[in-house]
Amino acid sequence: MQIAVGILTTRGGLASHAAVVARGWGKPAVCGAENIEIGTDHILINGERIDVGETLSIDGASGEVIRGSLQTTKVDPIPALATLLTWADEVRGLAIRANADTATEAKVARDNGAEGIGLCRTEHMFLDEQRLPVIRKMILAETPEQEAEALNDLRDSQYNDFVELLEQMEGLPVTVRLLDPPLHEFLPNIDELIEAAARNELDEQGTALLGAAQKWRERNPMIGTRGVRLAWLKPGLYEMQTRALLDAISNRIAAGDEPSVEIMIPLTVSGKELSGIRHQIEAVIQDHEATTSIKIGTMIETPRAALVANELAEHSDFFSFGTNDLTQLTFGFSRDDIESRIMGLYLDQELLDANPFQNIDSEAVIELVRIGIERGRNTKADLAVGVCGEHGGDPTSIKLLAAIGVDYVSCSPPRIPIARLAAAHAAITDHS
């Protein structure tokens, strides 16, 4: 995806992983085009053959896929818009942060007026061709020593990324989410490995990767071994990431910066679960020479987490609501499947008022967020609360979130100007 000019997928939708990542990179994407059949050297779109090497034009706004190359025009910045955004910043109460994983994305975010990073997804730092073999080495490790060696290599890579990110943000708050996805996402496709094994094409490493893929394969990985659960199985992962972050903080302090860093633990569902991992992270911090104060918080991504927010707040300096997963788990909808098959029908038949992955559900999901905020602040009155799902860049959602006491929203860098205007509109509407 990183080297692609645009993204076209047969599955997914507006809130699918491919769409979210493409938005963050500012690349056009059409996800969930089910009428596409993929061959080895061609694709079929509604029966029409497109060979490898042919050009397609895709419109991420309308969802159109057009054969051939279309002329595009670069839109220059509009001075009047910059003035309007400045006025908007003067009246809005909601802070606007960005979902950004690299220094390049952080620069775009700052150019668009972001006041910090509300979500840095550290797993994206592992997915390039140079680093993927290293995390696979960690997964394949048979001894603690082998795992520690691989984690040290990963630490060096993460350190460099964190240094660049903190340098770009120049003291603005940066919220770093520790590793979230299940480990199988870093392994080759298991079906392709099985086919290669059947053809006797796997070498020793390929056979080992097949064994690991079978070991970590899950029927429903979205609610399986990921996030904080993975940290309990492999505590070295979060410890390594914390050390890399602390080293980067020390680097920026030595350079004269004053980095503001928050560590976010994903997918917690109980106070005991959160407390144990927080203690591990605090032990690493206490052993390090970094002198800055670091906040440790959690993502609220499940209905249970929202309902036991009073318990989670005892061990958390801040909450960040991951409304993509919270929406999935509240509705029982898979964002990678439901949009392309069911969503259009449900909207046409008025079974839903709006796509809940686009506009936050105003009956159940927003109520869970409100309950989570209320119960969390009953335990800790000064608890900071953010929202880092795709709803953070949607004007309708921003209005609802501002009304229930959210401190900031975080969205992909290209959507920040929209969020700034929407937050100002919400403040003016509330005042009037």
Tab-separated table of C-alpha atoms in Angstrom:
chain	number	residue	atom	x	y	z
A	1	MET	CA	0.000	0.000	0.000
A	2	GLN	CA	2.845	2.388	0.762
A	3	ILE	CA	4.088	2.520	-2.837
A	4	ALA	CA	0.623	2.487	-4.439
A	5	VAL	CA	-0.827	5.664	-5.943
A	6	GLY	CA	-4.362	4.505	-5.116
A	7	ILE	CA	-6.077	1.582	-3.398
A	8	LEU	CA	-8.824	-0.663	-4.840
A	9	THR	CA	-10.069	-3.644	-2.821
A	10	THR	CA	-12.769	-6.269	-3.275
A	11	ARG	CA	-13.685	-6.267	0.413
A	12	GLY	CA	-14.126	-3.683	3.135
A	13	GLY	CA	-15.786	-0.309	3.294
A	14	LEU	CA	-15.403	3.244	4.602
A	15	ALA	CA	-14.057	2.105	7.970
A	16	SER	CA	-12.112	-0.972	6.861
A	17	HIS	CA	-8.409	-1.119	7.635
A	18	ALA	CA	-7.366	-0.396	4.041
A	19	ALA	CA	-9.631	2.660	3.862
A	20	VAL	CA	-8.419	4.009	7.204
A	21	VAL	CA	-4.746	3.634	6.250
A	22	ALA	CA	-5.314	5.124	2.780
A	23	ARG	CA	-7.042	8.165	4.312
A	24	GLY	CA	-4.125	8.654	6.655
A	25	TRP	CA	-1.734	8.657	3.719
A	26	GLY	CA	-3.957	10.949	1.656
A	27	LYS	CA	-4.377	8.331	-1.087
A	28	PRO	CA	-7.635	7.729	-2.980
A	29	ALA	CA	-9.248	4.407	-2.109
A	30	VAL	CA	-12.304	2.444	-3.193
A	31	CYS	CA	-12.911	-0.451	-0.818
A	32	GLY	CA	-15.533	-3.175	-1.114
A	33	ALA	CA	-15.801	-3.411	-4.918
A	34	GLU	CA	-17.205	-6.943	-4.923
A	35	ASN	CA	-17.732	-7.102	-8.708
A	36	ILE	CA	-13.988	-7.474	-9.227
A	37	GLU	CA	-12.449	-10.892	-9.897
A	38	ILE	CA	-8.676	-11.121	-9.453
A	39	GLY	CA	-6.592	-13.374	-11.707
A	40	THR	CA	-2.844	-13.970	-11.912
A	41	ASP	CA	-2.207	-11.459	-14.712
A	42	HIS	CA	-5.489	-9.575	-14.962
A	43	ILE	CA	-8.645	-8.544	-13.183
A	44	LEU	CA	-12.263	-8.663	-14.321
A	45	ILE	CA	-14.524	-5.721	-13.482
A	46	ASN	CA	-18.130	-6.603	-14.266
A	47	GLY	CA	-16.730	-9.115	-16.752
A	48	GLU	CA	-14.451	-6.596	-18.482
A	49	ARG	CA	-10.802	-7.720	-18.546
A	50	ILE	CA	-8.099	-5.333	-17.314
A	51	ASP	CA	-4.562	-6.626	-17.853
A	52	VAL	CA	-1.579	-6.049	-15.587
A	53	GLY	CA	0.043	-2.762	-16.591
A	54	GLU	CA	-3.162	-1.040	-17.666
A	55	THR	CA	-4.142	2.200	-15.958
A	56	LEU	CA	-7.240	2.641	-13.829
A	57	SER	CA	-8.536	5.888	-12.353
A	58	ILE	CA	-10.334	5.712	-9.025
A	59	ASP	CA	-12.385	8.361	-7.257
A	60	GLY	CA	-12.229	7.853	-3.512
A	61	ALA	CA	-15.075	10.307	-2.922
A	62	SER	CA	-17.665	8.802	-5.278
A	63	GLY	CA	-16.391	5.217	-5.383
A	64	GLU	CA	-16.085	5.293	-9.187
A	65	VAL	CA	-13.522	3.087	-10.960
A	66	ILE	CA	-12.754	4.252	-14.512
A	67	ARG	CA	-10.678	2.530	-17.165
A	68	GLY	CA	-7.788	4.632	-18.406
A	69	SER	CA	-6.085	7.753	-17.143
A	70	LEU	CA	-8.027	10.893	-16.265
A	71	GLN	CA	-6.557	14.375	-16.171
A	72	THR	CA	-6.273	15.658	-12.619
A	73	THR	CA	-5.756	19.175	-11.317
A	74	LYS	CA	-3.822	20.040	-8.193
A	75	VAL	CA	-5.833	22.343	-5.953
A	76	ASP	CA	-3.824	25.252	-4.577
A	77	PRO	CA	-4.396	26.450	-0.999
A	78	ILE	CA	-7.193	29.009	-0.695
A	79	PRO	CA	-6.168	32.038	1.436
A	80	ALA	CA	-9.768	32.671	2.493
A	81	LEU	CA	-9.976	29.130	3.889
A	82	ALA	CA	-6.909	29.722	6.055
A	83	THR	CA	-8.589	32.844	7.451
A	84	LEU	CA	-11.818	30.951	8.112
A	85	LEU	CA	-9.920	28.182	9.920
A	86	THR	CA	-8.172	30.767	12.090
A	87	TRP	CA	-11.542	32.190	13.090
A	88	ALA	CA	-12.796	28.659	13.772
A	89	ASP	CA	-9.852	27.991	16.091
A	90	GLU	CA	-10.752	31.064	18.132
A	91	VAL	CA	-14.213	29.765	19.050
A	92	ARG	CA	-13.918	25.985	19.245
A	93	GLY	CA	-13.421	24.293	22.582
A	94	LEU	CA	-12.508	20.878	21.198
A	95	ALA	CA	-8.824	20.220	20.497
A	96	ILE	CA	-7.959	18.599	17.162
A	97	ARG	CA	-5.237	15.976	16.928
A	98	ALA	CA	-4.127	13.647	14.145
A	99	ASN	CA	-3.835	9.928	13.617
A	100	ALA	CA	-0.246	9.774	12.336
A	101	ASP	CA	2.349	7.006	12.375
A	102	THR	CA	5.343	8.625	10.666
A	103	ALA	CA	7.160	11.942	10.623
A	104	THR	CA	5.868	12.516	7.077
A	105	GLU	CA	2.250	12.119	8.194
A	106	ALA	CA	2.960	14.276	11.246
A	107	LYS	CA	4.205	17.098	8.998
A	108	VAL	CA	1.003	16.973	6.932
A	109	ALA	CA	-0.984	17.004	10.172
A	110	ARG	CA	0.836	20.066	11.489
A	111	ASP	CA	0.517	21.856	8.150
A	112	ASN	CA	-3.242	21.266	8.434
A	113	GLY	CA	-3.377	22.654	11.977
A	114	ALA	CA	-3.183	19.576	14.213
A	115	GLU	CA	-2.484	20.295	17.878
A	116	GLY	CA	-0.876	16.934	18.549
A	117	ILE	CA	-1.020	13.267	17.634
A	118	GLY	CA	-3.947	11.448	19.204
A	119	LEU	CA	-3.026	8.043	17.774
A	120	CYS	CA	0.337	6.728	16.616
A	121	ARG	CA	-0.180	3.097	15.535
A	122	THR	CA	3.203	1.527	16.228
A	123	GLU	CA	2.445	-1.673	14.304
A	124	HIS	CA	2.678	0.234	11.019
A	125	MET	CA	6.352	0.823	11.790
A	126	PHE	CA	6.980	-2.935	11.471
A	127	LEU	CA	5.429	-3.524	8.068
A	128	ASP	CA	8.143	-2.433	5.640
A	129	GLU	CA	10.340	-4.970	3.860
A	130	GLN	CA	13.364	-4.386	6.108
A	131	ARG	CA	11.529	-4.781	9.426
A	132	LEU	CA	9.026	-7.520	8.668
A	133	PRO	CA	11.719	-10.245	8.771
A	134	VAL	CA	12.804	-8.983	12.208
A	135	ILE	CA	9.366	-9.243	13.800
A	136	ARG	CA	8.978	-12.649	12.159
A	137	LYS	CA	12.266	-13.613	13.772
A	138	MET	CA	10.746	-12.665	17.131
A	139	ILE	CA	7.617	-14.719	16.418
A	140	LEU	CA	9.711	-17.744	15.385
A	141	ALA	CA	12.070	-17.515	18.379
A	142	GLU	CA	12.358	-20.821	20.224
A	143	THR	CA	14.272	-19.533	23.252
A	144	PRO	CA	14.039	-16.406	25.439
A	145	GLU	CA	17.496	-15.414	24.195
A	146	GLN	CA	16.421	-15.545	20.540
A	147	GLU	CA	13.302	-13.520	21.314
A	148	ALA	CA	15.328	-10.922	23.234
A	149	GLU	CA	17.767	-10.574	20.319
A	150	ALA	CA	14.926	-9.965	17.857
A	151	LEU	CA	13.262	-7.479	20.211
A	152	ASN	CA	16.533	-5.539	20.492
A	153	ASP	CA	16.662	-5.234	16.698
A	154	LEU	CA	13.058	-4.012	16.656
A	155	ARG	CA	13.877	-1.533	19.416
A	156	ASP	CA	16.505	0.139	17.240
A	157	SER	CA	13.995	0.585	14.403
A	158	GLN	CA	11.264	1.926	16.672
A	159	TYR	CA	13.718	4.311	18.324
A	160	ASN	CA	14.577	5.968	15.005
A	161	ASP	CA	10.901	6.317	14.087
A	162	PHE	CA	10.018	7.821	17.460
A	163	VAL	CA	12.895	10.316	17.273
A	164	GLU	CA	11.707	11.565	13.870
A	165	LEU	CA	8.097	11.762	15.041
A	166	LEU	CA	8.884	13.687	18.242
A	167	GLU	CA	11.221	16.024	16.369
A	168	GLN	CA	8.455	16.862	13.905
A	169	MET	CA	5.904	17.526	16.666
A	170	GLU	CA	8.191	19.920	18.626
A	171	GLY	CA	6.689	19.385	22.066
A	172	LEU	CA	3.058	18.944	21.035
A	173	PRO	CA	1.384	15.907	22.665
A	174	VAL	CA	2.033	12.537	21.017
A	175	THR	CA	-0.072	9.527	22.036
A	176	VAL	CA	1.701	6.273	21.198
A	177	ARG	CA	-0.479	3.179	21.069
A	178	LEU	CA	1.469	0.054	21.874
A	179	LEU	CA	1.212	-2.947	19.559
A	180	ASP	CA	-2.419	-3.805	18.831
A	181	PRO	CA	-2.933	-6.333	15.982
A	182	PRO	CA	-2.644	-10.125	16.341
A	183	LEU	CA	0.716	-11.607	15.396
A	184	HIS	CA	-0.622	-13.471	12.362
A	185	GLU	CA	-0.862	-10.113	10.550
A	186	PHE	CA	2.947	-10.052	10.394
A	187	LEU	CA	3.128	-13.552	8.858
A	188	PRO	CA	2.633	-14.664	5.232
A	189	ASN	CA	-0.823	-15.731	4.098
A	190	ILE	CA	-1.439	-19.179	5.570
A	191	ASP	CA	-3.335	-20.491	2.529
A	192	GLU	CA	-0.438	-19.558	0.243
A	193	LEU	CA	1.993	-21.296	2.606
A	194	ILE	CA	-0.156	-24.449	2.652
A	195	GLU	CA	-0.303	-24.467	-1.164
A	196	ALA	CA	3.479	-24.006	-1.365
A	197	ALA	CA	3.970	-26.866	1.116
A	198	ALA	CA	1.734	-29.119	-0.995
A	199	ARG	CA	3.983	-28.364	-3.990
A	200	ASN	CA	7.129	-29.081	-1.920
A	201	GLU	CA	8.280	-25.479	-2.406
A	202	LEU	CA	8.901	-24.475	1.221
A	203	ASP	CA	12.450	-24.182	2.534
A	204	GLU	CA	13.306	-24.496	6.229
A	205	GLN	CA	12.257	-20.943	7.052
A	206	GLY	CA	9.063	-21.294	5.041
A	207	THR	CA	8.175	-24.422	6.985
A	208	ALA	CA	8.803	-22.568	10.244
A	209	LEU	CA	6.602	-19.681	9.076
A	210	LEU	CA	3.825	-22.140	8.212
A	211	GLY	CA	4.034	-23.583	11.715
A	212	ALA	CA	3.844	-20.106	13.228
A	213	ALA	CA	0.925	-19.120	10.992
A	214	GLN	CA	-0.961	-22.233	12.091
A	215	LYS	CA	-0.144	-21.549	15.741
A	216	TRP	CA	-1.327	-17.931	15.684
A	217	ARG	CA	-4.253	-18.388	13.296
A	218	GLU	CA	-7.601	-17.487	14.881
A	219	ARG	CA	-11.211	-17.817	13.766
A	220	ASN	CA	-12.029	-14.257	14.813
A	221	PRO	CA	-8.754	-12.368	15.302
A	222	MET	CA	-10.473	-8.993	15.761
A	223	ILE	CA	-11.649	-10.192	19.176
A	224	GLY	CA	-8.819	-12.663	19.697
A	225	THR	CA	-5.212	-12.458	20.849
A	226	ARG	CA	-4.398	-8.811	20.247
A	227	GLY	CA	-3.719	-5.597	22.145
A	228	VAL	CA	-3.198	-5.937	25.877
A	229	ARG	CA	-3.865	-9.688	25.666
A	230	LEU	CA	-0.787	-10.101	23.499
A	231	ALA	CA	1.229	-8.146	26.057
A	232	TRP	CA	0.298	-10.664	28.746
A	233	LEU	CA	1.511	-13.501	26.491
A	234	LYS	CA	4.671	-11.708	25.344
A	235	PRO	CA	5.545	-9.021	27.914
A	236	GLY	CA	8.815	-8.273	26.147
A	237	LEU	CA	6.920	-6.570	23.318
A	238	TYR	CA	5.537	-3.641	25.310
A	239	GLU	CA	8.722	-3.396	27.375
A	240	MET	CA	10.760	-3.088	24.166
A	241	GLN	CA	8.450	-0.425	22.745
A	242	THR	CA	8.540	1.555	25.985
A	243	ARG	CA	12.362	1.496	26.086
A	244	ALA	CA	12.562	2.630	22.457
A	245	LEU	CA	10.187	5.496	23.226
A	246	LEU	CA	12.137	6.502	26.341
A	247	ASP	CA	15.398	6.482	24.376
A	248	ALA	CA	13.783	8.753	21.777
A	249	ILE	CA	12.522	11.099	24.503
A	250	SER	CA	16.050	11.343	25.934
A	251	ASN	CA	17.382	12.108	22.456
A	252	ARG	CA	14.951	14.990	21.964
A	253	ILE	CA	15.551	16.385	25.467
A	254	ALA	CA	19.294	16.403	24.732
A	255	ALA	CA	18.518	18.312	21.522
A	256	GLY	CA	16.666	20.982	23.498
A	257	ASP	CA	13.088	19.830	22.902
A	258	GLU	CA	10.443	19.270	25.564
A	259	PRO	CA	8.599	16.188	24.270
A	260	SER	CA	5.085	15.515	25.545
A	261	VAL	CA	4.376	11.784	25.335
A	262	GLU	CA	1.448	9.589	26.301
A	263	ILE	CA	1.492	5.779	26.195
A	264	MET	CA	-1.789	4.108	25.281
A	265	ILE	CA	-2.630	0.476	26.080
A	266	PRO	CA	-5.163	-0.999	23.631
A	267	LEU	CA	-8.228	-3.193	24.158
A	268	THR	CA	-8.324	-3.366	27.950
A	269	VAL	CA	-11.537	-4.691	29.497
A	270	SER	CA	-10.778	-4.795	33.241
A	271	GLY	CA	-8.919	-2.886	35.906
A	272	LYS	CA	-6.734	-5.857	36.847
A	273	GLU	CA	-5.733	-6.416	33.224
A	274	LEU	CA	-4.791	-2.743	32.796
A	275	SER	CA	-3.085	-2.443	36.170
A	276	GLY	CA	-0.731	-5.354	35.515
A	277	ILE	CA	0.516	-4.004	32.194
A	278	ARG	CA	0.734	-0.457	33.568
A	279	HIS	CA	3.031	-1.730	36.333
A	280	GLN	CA	5.264	-3.397	33.712
A	281	ILE	CA	5.533	-0.134	31.780
A	282	GLU	CA	6.163	1.914	34.928
A	283	ALA	CA	8.973	-0.467	35.929
A	284	VAL	CA	10.686	0.177	32.588
A	285	ILE	CA	10.215	3.945	33.002
A	286	GLN	CA	11.683	3.895	36.520
A	287	ASP	CA	14.779	2.054	35.262
A	288	HIS	CA	15.365	4.621	32.510
A	289	GLU	CA	17.158	7.961	32.617
A	290	ALA	CA	14.406	9.871	30.779
A	291	THR	CA	13.361	12.807	32.946
A	292	THR	CA	10.039	13.790	31.402
A	293	SER	CA	6.655	12.870	32.851
A	294	ILE	CA	4.766	10.282	30.790
A	295	LYS	CA	1.032	9.718	30.993
A	296	ILE	CA	-0.291	6.174	30.640
A	297	GLY	CA	-3.841	5.644	29.422
A	298	THR	CA	-6.044	3.154	27.659
A	299	MET	CA	-8.301	2.807	24.670
A	300	ILE	CA	-11.986	2.200	25.287
A	301	GLU	CA	-12.988	-0.075	22.415
A	302	THR	CA	-15.531	-2.508	23.841
A	303	PRO	CA	-18.930	-2.044	25.489
A	304	ARG	CA	-17.541	-3.664	28.647
A	305	ALA	CA	-14.694	-1.179	28.858
A	306	ALA	CA	-17.176	1.702	28.645
A	307	LEU	CA	-19.353	0.176	31.359
A	308	VAL	CA	-16.440	-0.466	33.764
A	309	ALA	CA	-14.775	2.878	33.007
A	310	ASN	CA	-14.840	3.749	36.717
A	311	GLU	CA	-12.577	0.745	37.326
A	312	LEU	CA	-10.272	1.487	34.381
A	313	ALA	CA	-9.902	5.138	35.410
A	314	GLU	CA	-8.203	4.045	38.644
A	315	HIS	CA	-5.224	2.926	36.545
A	316	SER	CA	-5.436	5.407	33.666
A	317	ASP	CA	-4.351	9.019	33.151
A	318	PHE	CA	-6.550	9.390	30.067
A	319	PHE	CA	-9.106	7.582	27.919
A	320	SER	CA	-9.204	7.450	24.149
A	321	PHE	CA	-12.331	5.955	22.620
A	322	GLY	CA	-11.627	3.765	19.598
A	323	THR	CA	-15.025	4.214	18.009
A	324	ASN	CA	-14.336	1.988	14.986
A	325	ASP	CA	-14.091	-1.165	17.110
A	326	LEU	CA	-16.671	0.111	19.591
A	327	THR	CA	-19.146	0.430	16.718
A	328	GLN	CA	-18.327	-3.054	15.431
A	329	LEU	CA	-18.807	-4.656	18.818
A	330	THR	CA	-21.943	-2.696	19.694
A	331	PHE	CA	-23.739	-3.536	16.449
A	332	GLY	CA	-22.141	-6.941	15.876
A	333	PHE	CA	-21.103	-5.608	12.450
A	334	SER	CA	-17.783	-6.457	10.799
A	335	ARG	CA	-16.522	-3.272	9.173
A	336	ASP	CA	-14.612	-5.353	6.594
A	337	ASP	CA	-17.718	-7.260	5.460
A	338	ILE	CA	-20.943	-5.476	6.306
A	339	GLU	CA	-20.524	-2.307	4.261
A	340	SER	CA	-20.184	-3.924	0.847
A	341	ARG	CA	-23.038	-6.416	1.312
A	342	ILE	CA	-25.593	-5.149	3.809
A	343	MET	CA	-25.096	-1.446	4.451
A	344	GLY	CA	-26.570	-0.202	1.181
A	345	LEU	CA	-29.682	-2.329	1.634
A	346	TYR	CA	-30.155	-1.233	5.250
A	347	LEU	CA	-29.861	2.423	4.283
A	348	ASP	CA	-32.193	2.058	1.284
A	349	GLN	CA	-34.794	0.296	3.438
A	350	GLU	CA	-34.281	2.876	6.211
A	351	LEU	CA	-33.344	0.145	8.670
A	352	LEU	CA	-30.494	2.475	9.616
A	353	ASP	CA	-30.594	6.269	9.542
A	354	ALA	CA	-26.927	6.488	8.577
A	355	ASN	CA	-23.825	4.352	8.154
A	356	PRO	CA	-22.643	3.992	11.784
A	357	PHE	CA	-19.025	3.712	10.650
A	358	GLN	CA	-19.339	7.126	9.013
A	359	ASN	CA	-21.615	8.982	11.475
A	360	ILE	CA	-21.413	7.810	15.078
A	361	ASP	CA	-24.561	5.969	16.177
A	362	SER	CA	-26.612	8.505	18.131
A	363	GLU	CA	-28.533	5.930	20.174
A	364	ALA	CA	-26.197	3.224	21.474
A	365	VAL	CA	-22.560	3.969	20.634
A	366	ILE	CA	-22.687	7.628	21.694
A	367	GLU	CA	-24.458	6.515	24.876
A	368	LEU	CA	-21.623	4.090	25.653
A	369	VAL	CA	-19.110	6.908	25.129
A	370	ARG	CA	-21.150	9.186	27.422
A	371	ILE	CA	-21.371	6.481	30.110
A	372	GLY	CA	-17.639	5.819	29.821
A	373	ILE	CA	-16.808	9.509	30.262
A	374	GLU	CA	-19.212	9.939	33.173
A	375	ARG	CA	-18.050	6.857	35.059
A	376	GLY	CA	-14.391	7.530	34.351
A	377	ARG	CA	-14.619	11.091	35.659
A	378	ASN	CA	-16.587	9.948	38.702
A	379	THR	CA	-13.394	8.109	39.631
A	380	LYS	CA	-10.930	10.720	38.343
A	381	ALA	CA	-12.418	14.180	37.834
A	382	ASP	CA	-9.548	15.479	35.687
A	383	LEU	CA	-9.498	12.458	33.357
A	384	ALA	CA	-8.659	13.596	29.816
A	385	VAL	CA	-10.844	12.034	27.117
A	386	GLY	CA	-10.274	11.783	23.382
A	387	VAL	CA	-11.772	9.974	20.403
A	388	CYS	CA	-9.436	8.506	17.800
A	389	GLY	CA	-11.782	6.546	15.524
A	390	GLU	CA	-12.768	7.683	12.045
A	391	HIS	CA	-15.664	9.571	13.636
A	392	GLY	CA	-13.095	12.124	14.803
A	393	GLY	CA	-13.145	13.659	11.317
A	394	ASP	CA	-16.907	13.545	10.753
A	395	PRO	CA	-18.834	16.800	11.419
A	396	THR	CA	-22.040	15.070	12.557
A	397	SER	CA	-20.104	12.914	15.019
A	398	ILE	CA	-17.999	15.826	16.270
A	399	LYS	CA	-21.134	17.750	17.236
A	400	LEU	CA	-22.388	14.810	19.335
A	401	LEU	CA	-18.977	14.155	20.900
A	402	ALA	CA	-18.444	17.794	21.859
A	403	ALA	CA	-21.810	17.809	23.634
A	404	ILE	CA	-20.862	14.959	25.998
A	405	GLY	CA	-17.550	16.332	27.223
A	406	VAL	CA	-14.862	14.941	24.919
A	407	ASP	CA	-11.638	16.994	25.178
A	408	TYR	CA	-10.217	16.244	21.738
A	409	VAL	CA	-10.838	14.290	18.567
A	410	SER	CA	-8.144	12.714	16.426
A	411	CYS	CA	-8.511	12.029	12.705
A	412	SER	CA	-6.442	11.386	9.587
A	413	PRO	CA	-4.277	14.399	8.589
A	414	PRO	CA	-6.259	15.356	5.452
A	415	ARG	CA	-9.482	15.624	7.499
A	416	ILE	CA	-8.100	18.019	10.114
A	417	PRO	CA	-9.420	21.232	8.470
A	418	ILE	CA	-12.915	19.667	8.384
A	419	ALA	CA	-12.617	18.735	12.056
A	420	ARG	CA	-11.508	22.269	12.995
A	421	LEU	CA	-14.514	23.803	11.257
A	422	ALA	CA	-16.921	21.203	12.658
A	423	ALA	CA	-15.664	21.766	16.204
A	424	ALA	CA	-16.194	25.513	15.830
A	425	HIS	CA	-19.681	24.973	14.437
A	426	ALA	CA	-20.500	22.708	17.394
A	427	ALA	CA	-19.313	25.376	19.838
A	428	ILE	CA	-21.332	28.132	18.147
A	429	THR	CA	-24.446	25.947	17.984
A	430	ASP	CA	-24.114	25.005	21.641
A	431	HIS	CA	-23.626	28.646	22.674
A	432	SER	CA	-26.625	29.854	20.695
